[in-house]
Amino acid sequence: MDDIVKQAMAKWPNVPACSGWLGLDARGQWWLRDDPAQACGAFTSGKPGAKGSELRHEKLADFIARNYLAQPDGRWYFQNGPQRVYVELESAPWIWRVRCTEQGVHLHSHTGQELQLSLVQQVVMDELGRLFLALPQGLGMVHSLDMLDAANALERGDLPEVQEMQSALLPVQFGYALSPEAMQN
């Protein structure tokens, strides 16, 4: 967490949290959800405009990534100074990027963290063919553009054997909330 965020939290400790205003899609992109976007429905509803506006400001996206955390109850949030902004998730709290090179398999998160492949505890495929990797940080979906590299890593034995699981069971099994806002209602 950024020092400036810690300072703001100490200065204003009782700022109420907000939810519904920030989303993370299945490609690791942040989405800003203003009132009109929220009025269109849930982040994952598929309704036009419900996702909001894709965040394209690189420095703001980096700031969010550095201050992206989870509560013990599975709600993921961005600590925006003194305010906690809960994140609506399209698929999982993490999006993993997998790259196979001559030097081996490389893994990093949508927030830019480089991770050791040896940290992968479990590999899960849901009924939609989406691939998820469980690491100590939490469950993440493999980015759709990286499925070939992930398949190669599986074939080479660099990842644990794939287990099948229904997508509806993933949040319960791995302890995260797709919609913190829905938990509050």
Tab-separated table of C-alpha atoms in Angstrom:
chain	number	residue	atom	x	y	z
A	1	MET	CA	0.000	0.000	0.000
A	2	ASP	CA	1.254	3.488	-0.866
A	3	ASP	CA	2.490	5.638	2.044
A	4	ILE	CA	0.194	8.468	0.995
A	5	VAL	CA	-2.773	6.103	1.346
A	6	LYS	CA	-1.668	5.055	4.841
A	7	GLN	CA	-1.319	8.709	5.823
A	8	ALA	CA	-4.810	9.521	4.532
A	9	MET	CA	-6.275	6.571	6.442
A	10	ALA	CA	-4.648	7.797	9.661
A	11	LYS	CA	-5.844	11.355	9.096
A	12	TRP	CA	-9.453	10.410	8.200
A	13	PRO	CA	-10.159	7.007	9.809
A	14	ASN	CA	-13.958	7.004	9.498
A	15	VAL	CA	-14.608	7.577	5.797
A	16	PRO	CA	-17.448	5.265	4.701
A	17	ALA	CA	-16.698	2.617	2.080
A	18	CYS	CA	-18.400	2.579	-1.294
A	19	SER	CA	-19.321	-0.228	-3.651
A	20	GLY	CA	-20.472	-0.629	-7.209
A	21	TRP	CA	-18.130	2.052	-8.566
A	22	LEU	CA	-15.180	-0.081	-9.699
A	23	GLY	CA	-15.061	-3.349	-11.627
A	24	LEU	CA	-12.385	-5.811	-12.741
A	25	ASP	CA	-13.122	-7.717	-15.929
A	26	ALA	CA	-11.915	-11.137	-17.090
A	27	ARG	CA	-9.031	-9.534	-18.980
A	28	GLY	CA	-7.640	-7.687	-15.975
A	29	GLN	CA	-9.017	-4.283	-16.995
A	30	TRP	CA	-10.436	-1.848	-14.469
A	31	TRP	CA	-13.838	-0.279	-15.168
A	32	LEU	CA	-15.244	2.907	-13.635
A	33	ARG	CA	-18.972	2.586	-12.978
A	34	ASP	CA	-20.735	5.915	-12.578
A	35	ASP	CA	-24.423	6.298	-11.665
A	36	PRO	CA	-25.700	5.652	-15.235
A	37	ALA	CA	-23.595	2.459	-15.495
A	38	GLN	CA	-24.880	1.201	-12.151
A	39	ALA	CA	-28.452	2.005	-13.230
A	40	CYS	CA	-27.958	-0.390	-16.188
A	41	GLY	CA	-27.564	-3.319	-13.789
A	42	ALA	CA	-24.901	-5.488	-12.235
A	43	PHE	CA	-21.327	-5.367	-13.560
A	44	THR	CA	-21.715	-8.928	-14.853
A	45	SER	CA	-25.252	-8.494	-16.227
A	46	GLY	CA	-24.108	-8.186	-19.826
A	47	LYS	CA	-26.488	-5.267	-20.313
A	48	PRO	CA	-25.197	-2.438	-22.514
A	49	GLY	CA	-23.479	0.188	-20.424
A	50	ALA	CA	-23.487	-1.837	-17.183
A	51	LYS	CA	-19.710	-2.257	-17.113
A	52	GLY	CA	-19.179	1.484	-17.286
A	53	SER	CA	-16.070	3.059	-18.800
A	54	GLU	CA	-12.801	1.217	-19.179
A	55	LEU	CA	-10.075	2.909	-17.184
A	56	ARG	CA	-7.370	3.908	-19.647
A	57	HIS	CA	-5.316	6.249	-17.442
A	58	GLU	CA	-2.154	4.207	-16.847
A	59	LYS	CA	-1.000	5.992	-13.678
A	60	LEU	CA	-4.444	5.668	-12.066
A	61	ALA	CA	-4.601	1.963	-13.006
A	62	ASP	CA	-1.145	1.480	-11.451
A	63	PHE	CA	-2.283	3.292	-8.282
A	64	ILE	CA	-5.319	1.017	-8.029
A	65	ALA	CA	-3.135	-2.056	-8.584
A	66	ARG	CA	-0.713	-1.064	-5.807
A	67	ASN	CA	-3.567	-0.556	-3.359
A	68	TYR	CA	-5.707	-3.594	-4.302
A	69	LEU	CA	-6.411	-5.780	-1.258
A	70	ALA	CA	-8.873	-8.269	0.216
A	71	GLN	CA	-10.854	-8.425	3.427
A	72	PRO	CA	-11.068	-11.729	5.316
A	73	ASP	CA	-14.701	-12.101	4.190
A	74	GLY	CA	-13.595	-12.281	0.528
A	75	ARG	CA	-14.477	-8.775	-0.564
A	76	TRP	CA	-11.732	-7.232	-2.703
A	77	TYR	CA	-11.213	-3.510	-2.632
A	78	PHE	CA	-9.068	-0.607	-3.700
A	79	GLN	CA	-7.923	1.574	-0.803
A	80	ASN	CA	-8.384	5.050	-2.271
A	81	GLY	CA	-6.806	7.235	0.365
A	82	PRO	CA	-9.082	6.969	3.396
A	83	GLN	CA	-11.929	5.379	1.417
A	84	ARG	CA	-12.313	1.681	0.702
A	85	VAL	CA	-13.756	1.112	-2.795
A	86	TYR	CA	-15.117	-2.423	-3.179
A	87	VAL	CA	-14.489	-4.066	-6.554
A	88	GLU	CA	-17.081	-5.916	-8.629
A	89	LEU	CA	-15.407	-8.972	-10.178
A	90	GLU	CA	-16.346	-10.483	-13.517
A	91	SER	CA	-14.621	-13.816	-12.894
A	92	ALA	CA	-12.060	-13.844	-10.053
A	93	PRO	CA	-9.988	-11.445	-7.936
A	94	TRP	CA	-6.876	-12.027	-10.035
A	95	ILE	CA	-6.185	-12.325	-13.744
A	96	TRP	CA	-3.013	-14.278	-14.432
A	97	ARG	CA	-0.808	-13.810	-17.471
A	98	VAL	CA	1.122	-16.933	-18.495
A	99	ARG	CA	4.031	-16.851	-20.929
A	100	CYS	CA	6.115	-19.820	-22.105
A	101	THR	CA	9.599	-18.926	-23.308
A	102	GLU	CA	12.821	-20.825	-23.860
A	103	GLN	CA	13.753	-19.818	-20.298
A	104	GLY	CA	10.590	-21.385	-18.844
A	105	VAL	CA	7.069	-20.437	-17.860
A	106	HIS	CA	6.506	-16.913	-16.550
A	107	LEU	CA	3.512	-15.904	-14.463
A	108	HIS	CA	2.356	-12.450	-13.456
A	109	SER	CA	-0.843	-10.805	-12.270
A	110	HIS	CA	-3.004	-8.076	-13.766
A	111	THR	CA	-1.478	-5.797	-11.112
A	112	GLY	CA	2.029	-6.436	-12.450
A	113	GLN	CA	3.256	-8.831	-9.738
A	114	GLU	CA	5.732	-11.417	-10.987
A	115	LEU	CA	5.021	-14.778	-9.393
A	116	GLN	CA	6.784	-18.101	-9.113
A	117	LEU	CA	5.067	-20.904	-11.005
A	118	SER	CA	5.881	-23.168	-8.058
A	119	LEU	CA	3.338	-21.169	-6.002
A	120	VAL	CA	0.431	-22.573	-8.039
A	121	GLN	CA	-1.487	-24.785	-5.612
A	122	GLN	CA	-4.384	-25.868	-7.796
A	123	VAL	CA	-5.545	-25.642	-11.415
A	124	VAL	CA	-9.289	-25.555	-12.083
A	125	MET	CA	-11.320	-25.508	-15.277
A	126	ASP	CA	-14.954	-24.466	-15.181
A	127	GLU	CA	-17.850	-25.540	-17.413
A	128	LEU	CA	-17.114	-22.628	-19.773
A	129	GLY	CA	-13.553	-23.821	-20.408
A	130	ARG	CA	-12.005	-21.006	-18.372
A	131	LEU	CA	-8.788	-21.931	-16.589
A	132	PHE	CA	-8.094	-20.754	-13.035
A	133	LEU	CA	-4.924	-20.972	-10.956
A	134	ALA	CA	-5.024	-20.907	-7.157
A	135	LEU	CA	-2.027	-19.256	-5.510
A	136	PRO	CA	-1.484	-17.985	-1.959
A	137	GLN	CA	-2.703	-14.554	-3.188
A	138	GLY	CA	-6.036	-16.091	-4.201
A	139	LEU	CA	-7.776	-17.516	-7.224
A	140	GLY	CA	-7.157	-15.997	-10.618
A	141	MET	CA	-8.358	-16.710	-14.104
A	142	VAL	CA	-5.810	-17.230	-16.859
A	143	HIS	CA	-6.152	-14.438	-19.427
A	144	SER	CA	-7.873	-15.722	-22.562
A	145	LEU	CA	-4.902	-14.738	-24.749
A	146	ASP	CA	-2.619	-16.963	-22.663
A	147	MET	CA	-4.539	-20.235	-22.878
A	148	LEU	CA	-2.116	-21.788	-25.389
A	149	ASP	CA	0.860	-21.053	-23.134
A	150	ALA	CA	-1.063	-22.397	-20.126
A	151	ALA	CA	-1.910	-25.570	-22.069
A	152	ASN	CA	1.760	-25.981	-22.958
A	153	ALA	CA	2.733	-25.539	-19.295
A	154	LEU	CA	0.171	-28.190	-18.326
A	155	GLU	CA	1.440	-30.617	-20.989
A	156	ARG	CA	5.040	-30.115	-19.805
A	157	GLY	CA	3.997	-30.855	-16.234
A	158	ASP	CA	4.859	-27.366	-15.002
A	159	LEU	CA	1.407	-27.026	-13.394
A	160	PRO	CA	-0.686	-29.346	-11.204
A	161	GLU	CA	-3.288	-31.545	-12.861
A	162	VAL	CA	-6.503	-29.788	-13.867
A	163	GLN	CA	-9.590	-30.297	-11.723
A	164	GLU	CA	-13.070	-29.490	-12.990
A	165	MET	CA	-15.446	-27.303	-10.987
A	166	GLN	CA	-18.642	-25.397	-11.691
A	167	SER	CA	-18.035	-21.651	-11.888
A	168	ALA	CA	-20.799	-20.981	-9.332
A	169	LEU	CA	-18.778	-22.928	-6.742
A	170	LEU	CA	-15.489	-21.075	-7.248
A	171	PRO	CA	-16.243	-18.062	-4.995
A	172	VAL	CA	-17.308	-20.351	-2.145
A	173	GLN	CA	-14.429	-22.797	-2.587
A	174	PHE	CA	-11.780	-20.076	-2.863
A	175	GLY	CA	-13.304	-17.485	-0.525
A	176	TYR	CA	-14.062	-14.423	-2.611
A	177	ALA	CA	-17.112	-12.343	-3.466
A	178	LEU	CA	-17.895	-11.516	-7.090
A	179	SER	CA	-20.132	-8.666	-5.946
A	180	PRO	CA	-19.340	-7.013	-2.613
A	181	GLU	CA	-22.324	-4.744	-3.260
A	182	ALA	CA	-24.669	-7.766	-3.406
A	183	MET	CA	-23.240	-8.970	-0.059
A	184	GLN	CA	-24.263	-5.687	1.547
A	185	ASN	CA	-27.849	-5.828	0.253
